[in-house]
PDB file of C-alpha atoms in Angstrom:
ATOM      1  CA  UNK X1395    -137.004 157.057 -22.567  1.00 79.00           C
ATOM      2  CA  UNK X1396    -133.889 155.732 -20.617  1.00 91.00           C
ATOM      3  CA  UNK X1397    -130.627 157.759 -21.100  1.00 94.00           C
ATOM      4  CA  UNK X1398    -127.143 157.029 -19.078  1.00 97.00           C
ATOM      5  CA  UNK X1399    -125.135 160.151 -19.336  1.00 97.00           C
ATOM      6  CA  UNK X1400    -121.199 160.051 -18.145  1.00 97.00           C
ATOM      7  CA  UNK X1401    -119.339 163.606 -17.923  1.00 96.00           C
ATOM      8  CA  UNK X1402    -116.163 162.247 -17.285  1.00 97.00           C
ATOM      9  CA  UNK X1403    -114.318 161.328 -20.622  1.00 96.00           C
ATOM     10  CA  UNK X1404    -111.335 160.760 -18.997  1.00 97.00           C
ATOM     11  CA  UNK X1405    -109.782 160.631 -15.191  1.00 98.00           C
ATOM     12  CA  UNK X1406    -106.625 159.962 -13.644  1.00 98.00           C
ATOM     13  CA  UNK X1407    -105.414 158.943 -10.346  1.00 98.00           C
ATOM     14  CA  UNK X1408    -102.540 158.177  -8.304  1.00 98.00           C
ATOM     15  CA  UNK X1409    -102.132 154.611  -6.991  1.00 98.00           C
ATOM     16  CA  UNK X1410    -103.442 153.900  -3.487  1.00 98.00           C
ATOM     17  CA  UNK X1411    -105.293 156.925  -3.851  1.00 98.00           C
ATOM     18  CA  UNK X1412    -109.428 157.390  -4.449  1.00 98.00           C
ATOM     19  CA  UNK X1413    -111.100 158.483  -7.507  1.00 98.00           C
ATOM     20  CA  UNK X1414    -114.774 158.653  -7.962  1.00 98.00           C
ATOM     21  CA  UNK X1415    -116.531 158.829 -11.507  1.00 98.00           C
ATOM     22  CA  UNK X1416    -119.608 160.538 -12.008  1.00 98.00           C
ATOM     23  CA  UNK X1417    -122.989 158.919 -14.332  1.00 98.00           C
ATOM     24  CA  UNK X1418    -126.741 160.608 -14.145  1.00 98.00           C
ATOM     25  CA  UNK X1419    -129.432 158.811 -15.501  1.00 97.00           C
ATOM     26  CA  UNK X1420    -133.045 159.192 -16.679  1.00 95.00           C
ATOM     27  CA  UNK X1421    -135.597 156.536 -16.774  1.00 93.00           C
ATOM     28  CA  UNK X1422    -139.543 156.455 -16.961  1.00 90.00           C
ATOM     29  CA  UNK X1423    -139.307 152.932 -14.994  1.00 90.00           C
ATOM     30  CA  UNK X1424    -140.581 152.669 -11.393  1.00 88.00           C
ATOM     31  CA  UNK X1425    -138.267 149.704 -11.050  1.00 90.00           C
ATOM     32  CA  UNK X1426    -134.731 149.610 -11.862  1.00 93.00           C
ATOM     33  CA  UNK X1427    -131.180 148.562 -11.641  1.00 95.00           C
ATOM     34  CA  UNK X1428    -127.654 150.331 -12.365  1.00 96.00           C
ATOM     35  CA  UNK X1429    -124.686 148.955 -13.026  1.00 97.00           C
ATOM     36  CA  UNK X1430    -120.848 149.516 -13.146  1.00 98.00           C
ATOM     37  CA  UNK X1431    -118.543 147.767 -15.823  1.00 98.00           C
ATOM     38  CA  UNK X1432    -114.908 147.728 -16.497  1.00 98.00           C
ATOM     39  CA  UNK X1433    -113.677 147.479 -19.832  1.00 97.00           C
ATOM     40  CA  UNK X1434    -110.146 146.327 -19.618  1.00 96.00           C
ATOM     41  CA  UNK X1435    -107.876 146.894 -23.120  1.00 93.00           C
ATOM     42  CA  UNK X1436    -108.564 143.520 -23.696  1.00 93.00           C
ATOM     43  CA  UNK X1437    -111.953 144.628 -24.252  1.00 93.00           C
ATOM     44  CA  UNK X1438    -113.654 142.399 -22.060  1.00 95.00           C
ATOM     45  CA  UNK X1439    -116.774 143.279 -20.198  1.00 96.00           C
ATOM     46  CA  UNK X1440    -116.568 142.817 -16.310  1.00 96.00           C
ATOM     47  CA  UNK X1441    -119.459 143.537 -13.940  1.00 96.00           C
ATOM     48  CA  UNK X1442    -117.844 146.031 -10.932  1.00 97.00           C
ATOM     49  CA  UNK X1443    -121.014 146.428  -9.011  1.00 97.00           C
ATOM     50  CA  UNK X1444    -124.756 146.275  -9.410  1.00 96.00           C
ATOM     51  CA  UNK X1445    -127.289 148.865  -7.603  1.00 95.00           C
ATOM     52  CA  UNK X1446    -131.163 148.189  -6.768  1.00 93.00           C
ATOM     53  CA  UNK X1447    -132.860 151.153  -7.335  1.00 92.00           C
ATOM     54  CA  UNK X1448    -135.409 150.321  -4.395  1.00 92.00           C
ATOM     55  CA  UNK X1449    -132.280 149.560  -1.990  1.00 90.00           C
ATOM     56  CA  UNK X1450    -131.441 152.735   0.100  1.00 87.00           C
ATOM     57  CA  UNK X1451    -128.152 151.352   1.120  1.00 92.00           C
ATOM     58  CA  UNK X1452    -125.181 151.779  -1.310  1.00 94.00           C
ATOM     59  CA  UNK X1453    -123.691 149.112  -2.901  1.00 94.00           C
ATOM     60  CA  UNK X1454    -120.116 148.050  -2.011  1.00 94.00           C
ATOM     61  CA  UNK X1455    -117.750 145.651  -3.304  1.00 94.00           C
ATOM     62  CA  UNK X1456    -114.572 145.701  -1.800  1.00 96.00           C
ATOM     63  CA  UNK X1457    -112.733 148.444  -2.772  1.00 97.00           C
ATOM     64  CA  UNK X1458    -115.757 149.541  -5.059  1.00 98.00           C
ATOM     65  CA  UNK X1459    -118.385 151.815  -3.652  1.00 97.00           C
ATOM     66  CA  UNK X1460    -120.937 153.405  -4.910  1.00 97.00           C
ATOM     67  CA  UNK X1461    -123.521 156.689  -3.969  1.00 97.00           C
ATOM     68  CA  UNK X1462    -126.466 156.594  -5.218  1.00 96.00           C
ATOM     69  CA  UNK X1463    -128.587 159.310  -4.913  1.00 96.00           C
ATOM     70  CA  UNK X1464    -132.185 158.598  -6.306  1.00 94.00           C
ATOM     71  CA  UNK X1465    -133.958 161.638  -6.264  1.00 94.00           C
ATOM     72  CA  UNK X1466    -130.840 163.390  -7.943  1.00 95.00           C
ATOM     73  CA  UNK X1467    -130.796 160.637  -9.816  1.00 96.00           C
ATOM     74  CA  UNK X1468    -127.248 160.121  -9.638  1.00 97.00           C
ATOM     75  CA  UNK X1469    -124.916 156.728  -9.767  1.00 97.00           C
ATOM     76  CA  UNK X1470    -121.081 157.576  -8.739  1.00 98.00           C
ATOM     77  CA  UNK X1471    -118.502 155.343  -8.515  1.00 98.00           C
ATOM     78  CA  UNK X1472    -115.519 155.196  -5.837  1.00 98.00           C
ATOM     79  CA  UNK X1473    -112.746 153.175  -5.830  1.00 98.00           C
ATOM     80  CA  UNK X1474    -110.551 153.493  -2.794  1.00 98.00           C
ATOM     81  CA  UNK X1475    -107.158 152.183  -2.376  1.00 98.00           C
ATOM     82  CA  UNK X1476    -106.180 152.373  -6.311  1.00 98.00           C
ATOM     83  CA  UNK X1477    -104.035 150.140  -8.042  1.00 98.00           C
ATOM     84  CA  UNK X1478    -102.367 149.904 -11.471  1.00 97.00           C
ATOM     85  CA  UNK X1479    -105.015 147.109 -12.191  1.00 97.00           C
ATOM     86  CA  UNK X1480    -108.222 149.224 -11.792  1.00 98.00           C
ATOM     87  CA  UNK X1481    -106.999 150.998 -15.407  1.00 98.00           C
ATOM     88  CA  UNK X1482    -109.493 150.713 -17.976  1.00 98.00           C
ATOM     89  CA  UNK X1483    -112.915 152.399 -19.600  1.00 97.00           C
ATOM     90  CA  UNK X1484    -115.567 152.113 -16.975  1.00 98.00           C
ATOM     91  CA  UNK X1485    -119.123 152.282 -18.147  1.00 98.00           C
ATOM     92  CA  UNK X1486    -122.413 153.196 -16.085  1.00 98.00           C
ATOM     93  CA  UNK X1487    -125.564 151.757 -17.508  1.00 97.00           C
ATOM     94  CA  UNK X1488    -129.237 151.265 -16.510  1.00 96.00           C
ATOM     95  CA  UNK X1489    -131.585 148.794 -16.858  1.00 93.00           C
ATOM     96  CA  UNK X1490    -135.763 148.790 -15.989  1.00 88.00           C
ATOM     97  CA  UNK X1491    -137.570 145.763 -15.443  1.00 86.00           C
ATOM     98  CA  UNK X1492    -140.760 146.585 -17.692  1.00 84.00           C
ATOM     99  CA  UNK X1493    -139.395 146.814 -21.226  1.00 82.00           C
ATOM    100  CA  UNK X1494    -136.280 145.273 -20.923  1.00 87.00           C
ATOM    101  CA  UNK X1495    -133.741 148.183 -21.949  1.00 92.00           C
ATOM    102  CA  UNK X1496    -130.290 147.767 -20.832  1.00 94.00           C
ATOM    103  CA  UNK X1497    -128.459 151.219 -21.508  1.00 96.00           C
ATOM    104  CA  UNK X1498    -125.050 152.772 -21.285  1.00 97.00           C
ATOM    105  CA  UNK X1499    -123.180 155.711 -21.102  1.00 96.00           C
ATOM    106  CA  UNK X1500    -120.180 157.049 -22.987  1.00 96.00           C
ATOM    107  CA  UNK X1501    -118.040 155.680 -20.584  1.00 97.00           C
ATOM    108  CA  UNK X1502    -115.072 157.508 -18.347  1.00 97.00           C
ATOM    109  CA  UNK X1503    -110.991 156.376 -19.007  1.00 97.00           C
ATOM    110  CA  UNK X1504    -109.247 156.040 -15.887  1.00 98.00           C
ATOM    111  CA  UNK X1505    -105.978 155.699 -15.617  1.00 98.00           C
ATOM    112  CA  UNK X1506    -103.862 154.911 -12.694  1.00 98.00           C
ATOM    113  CA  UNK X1507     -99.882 156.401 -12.416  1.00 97.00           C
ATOM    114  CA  UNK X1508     -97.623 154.648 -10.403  1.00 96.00           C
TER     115      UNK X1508
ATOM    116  CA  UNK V 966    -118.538 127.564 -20.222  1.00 63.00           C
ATOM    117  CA  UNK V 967    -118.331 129.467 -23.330  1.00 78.00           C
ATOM    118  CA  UNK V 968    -121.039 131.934 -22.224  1.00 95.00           C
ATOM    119  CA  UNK V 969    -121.964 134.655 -25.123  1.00 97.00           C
ATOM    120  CA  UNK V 970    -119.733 133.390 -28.118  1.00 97.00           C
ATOM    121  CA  UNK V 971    -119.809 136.266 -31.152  1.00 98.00           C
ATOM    122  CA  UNK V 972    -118.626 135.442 -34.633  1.00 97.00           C
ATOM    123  CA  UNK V 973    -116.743 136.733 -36.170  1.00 97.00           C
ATOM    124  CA  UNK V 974    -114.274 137.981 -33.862  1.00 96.00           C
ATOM    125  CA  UNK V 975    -112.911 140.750 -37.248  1.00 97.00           C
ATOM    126  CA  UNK V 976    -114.643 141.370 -40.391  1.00 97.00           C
ATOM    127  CA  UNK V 977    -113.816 143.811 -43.248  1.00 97.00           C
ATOM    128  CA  UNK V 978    -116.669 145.000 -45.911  1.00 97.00           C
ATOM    129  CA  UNK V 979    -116.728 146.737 -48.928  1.00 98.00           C
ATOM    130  CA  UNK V 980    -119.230 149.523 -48.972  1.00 98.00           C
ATOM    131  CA  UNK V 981    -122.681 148.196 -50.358  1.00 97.00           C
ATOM    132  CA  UNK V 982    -121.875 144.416 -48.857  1.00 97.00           C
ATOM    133  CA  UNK V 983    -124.166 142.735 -46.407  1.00 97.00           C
ATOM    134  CA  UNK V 984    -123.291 140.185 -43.780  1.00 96.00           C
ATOM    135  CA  UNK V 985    -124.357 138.929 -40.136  1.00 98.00           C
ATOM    136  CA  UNK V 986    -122.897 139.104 -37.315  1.00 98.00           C
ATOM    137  CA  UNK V 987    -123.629 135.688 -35.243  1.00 98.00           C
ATOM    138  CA  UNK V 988    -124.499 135.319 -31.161  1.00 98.00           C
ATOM    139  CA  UNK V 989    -125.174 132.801 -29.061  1.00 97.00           C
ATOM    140  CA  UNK V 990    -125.049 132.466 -25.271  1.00 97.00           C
ATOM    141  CA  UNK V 991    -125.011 129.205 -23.626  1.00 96.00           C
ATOM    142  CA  UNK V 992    -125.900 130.089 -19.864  1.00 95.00           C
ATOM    143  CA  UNK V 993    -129.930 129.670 -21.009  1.00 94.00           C
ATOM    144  CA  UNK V 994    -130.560 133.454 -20.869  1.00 94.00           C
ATOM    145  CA  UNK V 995    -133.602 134.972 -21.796  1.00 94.00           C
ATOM    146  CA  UNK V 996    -133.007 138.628 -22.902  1.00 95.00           C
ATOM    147  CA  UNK V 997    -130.256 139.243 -25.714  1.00 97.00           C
ATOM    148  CA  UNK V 998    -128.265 142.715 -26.454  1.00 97.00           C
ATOM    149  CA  UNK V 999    -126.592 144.606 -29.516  1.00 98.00           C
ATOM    150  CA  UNK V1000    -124.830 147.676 -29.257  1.00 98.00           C
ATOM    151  CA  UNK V1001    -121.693 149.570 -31.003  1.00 98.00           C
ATOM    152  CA  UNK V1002    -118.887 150.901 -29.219  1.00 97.00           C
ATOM    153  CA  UNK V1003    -117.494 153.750 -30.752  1.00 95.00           C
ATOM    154  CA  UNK V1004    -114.852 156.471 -29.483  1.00 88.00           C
ATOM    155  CA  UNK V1005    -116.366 158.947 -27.293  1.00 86.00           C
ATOM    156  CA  UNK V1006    -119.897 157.443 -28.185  1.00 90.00           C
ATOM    157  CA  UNK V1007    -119.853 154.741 -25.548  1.00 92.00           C
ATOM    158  CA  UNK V1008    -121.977 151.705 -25.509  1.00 96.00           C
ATOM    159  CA  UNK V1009    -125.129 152.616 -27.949  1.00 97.00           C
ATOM    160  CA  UNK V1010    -128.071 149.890 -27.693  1.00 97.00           C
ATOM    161  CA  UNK V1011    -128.836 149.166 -31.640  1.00 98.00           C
ATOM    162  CA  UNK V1012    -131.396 146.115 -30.826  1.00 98.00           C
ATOM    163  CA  UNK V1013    -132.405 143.951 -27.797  1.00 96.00           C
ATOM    164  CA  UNK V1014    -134.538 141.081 -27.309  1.00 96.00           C
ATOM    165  CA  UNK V1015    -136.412 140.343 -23.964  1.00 92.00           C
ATOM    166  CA  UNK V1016    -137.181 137.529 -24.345  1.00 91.00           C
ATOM    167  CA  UNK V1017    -137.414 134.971 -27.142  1.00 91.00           C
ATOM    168  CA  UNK V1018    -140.276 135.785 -29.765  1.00 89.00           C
ATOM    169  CA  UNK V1019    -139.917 139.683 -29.476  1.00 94.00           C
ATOM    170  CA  UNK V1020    -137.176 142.498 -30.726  1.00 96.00           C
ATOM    171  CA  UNK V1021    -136.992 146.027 -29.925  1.00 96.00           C
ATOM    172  CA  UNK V1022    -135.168 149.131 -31.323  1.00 96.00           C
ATOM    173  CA  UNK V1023    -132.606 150.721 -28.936  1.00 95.00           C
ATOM    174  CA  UNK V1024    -131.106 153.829 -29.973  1.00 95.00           C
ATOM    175  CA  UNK V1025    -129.296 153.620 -32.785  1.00 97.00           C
ATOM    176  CA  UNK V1026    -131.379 151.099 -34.904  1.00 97.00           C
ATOM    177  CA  UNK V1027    -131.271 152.433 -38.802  1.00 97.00           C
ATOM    178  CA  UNK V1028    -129.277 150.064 -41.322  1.00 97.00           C
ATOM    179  CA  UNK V1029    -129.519 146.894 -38.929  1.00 98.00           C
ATOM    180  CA  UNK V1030    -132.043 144.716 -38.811  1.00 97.00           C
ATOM    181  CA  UNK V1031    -132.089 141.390 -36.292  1.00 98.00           C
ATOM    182  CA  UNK V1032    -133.134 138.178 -35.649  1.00 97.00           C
ATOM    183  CA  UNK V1033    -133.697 135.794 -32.362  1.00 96.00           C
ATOM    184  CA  UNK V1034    -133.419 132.375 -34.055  1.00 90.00           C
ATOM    185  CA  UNK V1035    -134.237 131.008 -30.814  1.00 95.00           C
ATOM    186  CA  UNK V1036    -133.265 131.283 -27.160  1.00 95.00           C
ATOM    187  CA  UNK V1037    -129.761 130.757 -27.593  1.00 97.00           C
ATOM    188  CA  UNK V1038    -129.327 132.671 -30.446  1.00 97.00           C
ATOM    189  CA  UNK V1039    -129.630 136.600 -31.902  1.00 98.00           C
ATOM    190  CA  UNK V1040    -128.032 137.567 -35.142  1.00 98.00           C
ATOM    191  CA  UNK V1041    -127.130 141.168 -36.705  1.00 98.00           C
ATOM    192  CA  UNK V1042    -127.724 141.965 -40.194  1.00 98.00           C
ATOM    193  CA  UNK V1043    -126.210 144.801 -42.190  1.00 97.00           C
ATOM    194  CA  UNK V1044    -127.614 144.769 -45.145  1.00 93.00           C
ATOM    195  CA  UNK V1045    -125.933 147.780 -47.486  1.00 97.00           C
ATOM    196  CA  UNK V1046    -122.871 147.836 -45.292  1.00 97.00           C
ATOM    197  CA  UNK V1047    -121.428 152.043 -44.869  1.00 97.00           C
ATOM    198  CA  UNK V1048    -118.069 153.584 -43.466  1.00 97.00           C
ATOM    199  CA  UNK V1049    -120.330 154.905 -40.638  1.00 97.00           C
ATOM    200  CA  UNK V1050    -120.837 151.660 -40.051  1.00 98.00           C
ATOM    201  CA  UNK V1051    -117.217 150.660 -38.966  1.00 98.00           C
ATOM    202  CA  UNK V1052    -117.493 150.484 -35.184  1.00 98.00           C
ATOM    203  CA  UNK V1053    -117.123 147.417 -32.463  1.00 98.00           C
ATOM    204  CA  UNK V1054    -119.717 145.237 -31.842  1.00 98.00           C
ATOM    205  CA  UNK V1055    -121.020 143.716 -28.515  1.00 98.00           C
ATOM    206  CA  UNK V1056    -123.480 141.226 -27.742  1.00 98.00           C
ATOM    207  CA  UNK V1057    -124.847 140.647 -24.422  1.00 97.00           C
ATOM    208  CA  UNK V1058    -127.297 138.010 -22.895  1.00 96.00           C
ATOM    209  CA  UNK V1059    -128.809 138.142 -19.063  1.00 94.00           C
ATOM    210  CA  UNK V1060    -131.478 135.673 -17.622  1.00 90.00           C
ATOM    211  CA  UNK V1061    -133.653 138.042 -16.213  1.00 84.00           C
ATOM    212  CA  UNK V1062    -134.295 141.639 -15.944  1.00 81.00           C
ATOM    213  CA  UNK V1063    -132.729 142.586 -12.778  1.00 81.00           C
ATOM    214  CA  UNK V1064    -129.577 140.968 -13.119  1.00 87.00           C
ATOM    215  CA  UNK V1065    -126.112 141.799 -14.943  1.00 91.00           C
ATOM    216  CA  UNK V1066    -125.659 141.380 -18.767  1.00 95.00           C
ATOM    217  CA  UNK V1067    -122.870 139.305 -19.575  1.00 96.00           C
ATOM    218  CA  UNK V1068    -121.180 140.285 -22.318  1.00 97.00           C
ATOM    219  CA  UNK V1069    -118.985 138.219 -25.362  1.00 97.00           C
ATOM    220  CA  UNK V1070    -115.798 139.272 -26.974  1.00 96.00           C
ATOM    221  CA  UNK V1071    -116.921 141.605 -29.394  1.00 97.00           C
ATOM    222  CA  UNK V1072    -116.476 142.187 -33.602  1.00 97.00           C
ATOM    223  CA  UNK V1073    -114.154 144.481 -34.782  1.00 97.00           C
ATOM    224  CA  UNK V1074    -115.805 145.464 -38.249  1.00 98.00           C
ATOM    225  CA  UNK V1075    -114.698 148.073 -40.622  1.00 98.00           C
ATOM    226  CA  UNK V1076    -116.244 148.876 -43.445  1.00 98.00           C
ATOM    227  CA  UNK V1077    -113.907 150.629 -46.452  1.00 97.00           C
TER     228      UNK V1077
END
């Protein structure tokens, strides 16, 4: 089984500030990957950042950071520095390398004031 | 580069109606993804293909059923069409199983 669970329905932040959203997962596969997605209101899927389970170091990506915390198993999201353009639905998924599965959560709305 | 190219792009059904829902991704990709996006539901996996010459059920499989023509291509088939139904629908292709999915535009389909 392979479930991506976000708590987070919705978030807000202020610009130039940091927000972090919050994903657990569950997987039976020894090898892994997670991801982090934007979904823009144009509805367009864009990858954020991408996570190697067997990687101790966090991913970055610019303003994007993740911590990933295997044994909790636990995939957050930080974006520093904020701006009006980071406002969308972000989705956390999880994909194993066996079986090919590629799941998601229930994604978290941010949304950035001025 | 077209990448994952869905068609239709907005579809409306009658209850009881069939109809498929066309993909095809250009970048040569071997796995292939369906899933509904629905408010507060997220991204739900319907069916995925690993590679060409096999389908899987994901989560939400009952009242689709799906077809990988070939590599480039993986079709979605309602066949008795229902309100429940009336969601968004997302392909998604990626070459291999450790990288990203992309993902194309996605059907709006409602179903009255």
């Amino acid at each position: 089984a392979q479930t991506v669970t976000q708590s987070q329905p919705e978030m807000s932040v202020q610009e130039a500030e940091t927000v972090t959203l919050s994903c657990t997962y569950d997987t039976s596969e020894s090898d892994y990957y997670l991801f982090w997605y934007k979904q823009p209101p144009s509805r367009q899927m864009i990858l954020v950042i991408r996570q190697e389970a067997y990687k101790q170091q966090n991913a970055t990506e610019n303003r994007f950071s993740v911590n990933f915390q295997k044994a909790a198993k636990s995939f957050s999201l930080k974006i520093s520095d904020s701006q009006l353009g980071d406002a969308a639905m972000y989705f956390c998924g999880a994909g194993g390398t066996s079986y090919g599965k590629l799941t998601f959560g229930q994604g978290t709305i941010l949304t950035v004031h001025p | 580069n077209a990448g994952v190219t869905q068609t239709p792009k907005f579809q409306v059904l009658k209850t009881g109606q069939s109809m498929t829902l066309q993909c095809a991704q250009d970048m040569n990709h071997n796995s292939m993804y369906w899933y509904r996006q629905d408010p507060g539901m997220g991204l739900r996996l319907i069916y995925y293909s690993a590679s060409e010459g096999t389908t899987d059920k994901g989560e939400v499989p009952n009242g689709y059923n799906v077809s990988r023509l070939n590599k480039r291509e993986f079709s979605l088939r309602l066949e008795s069409a229902a309100p429940s139904q009336t969601s968004v629908y997302f392909c998604a292709s990626r070459a291999l199983l450790n990288t990203e999915a992309f993902f194309g535009q996605g059907t709006r389909l409602t179903v009255v």
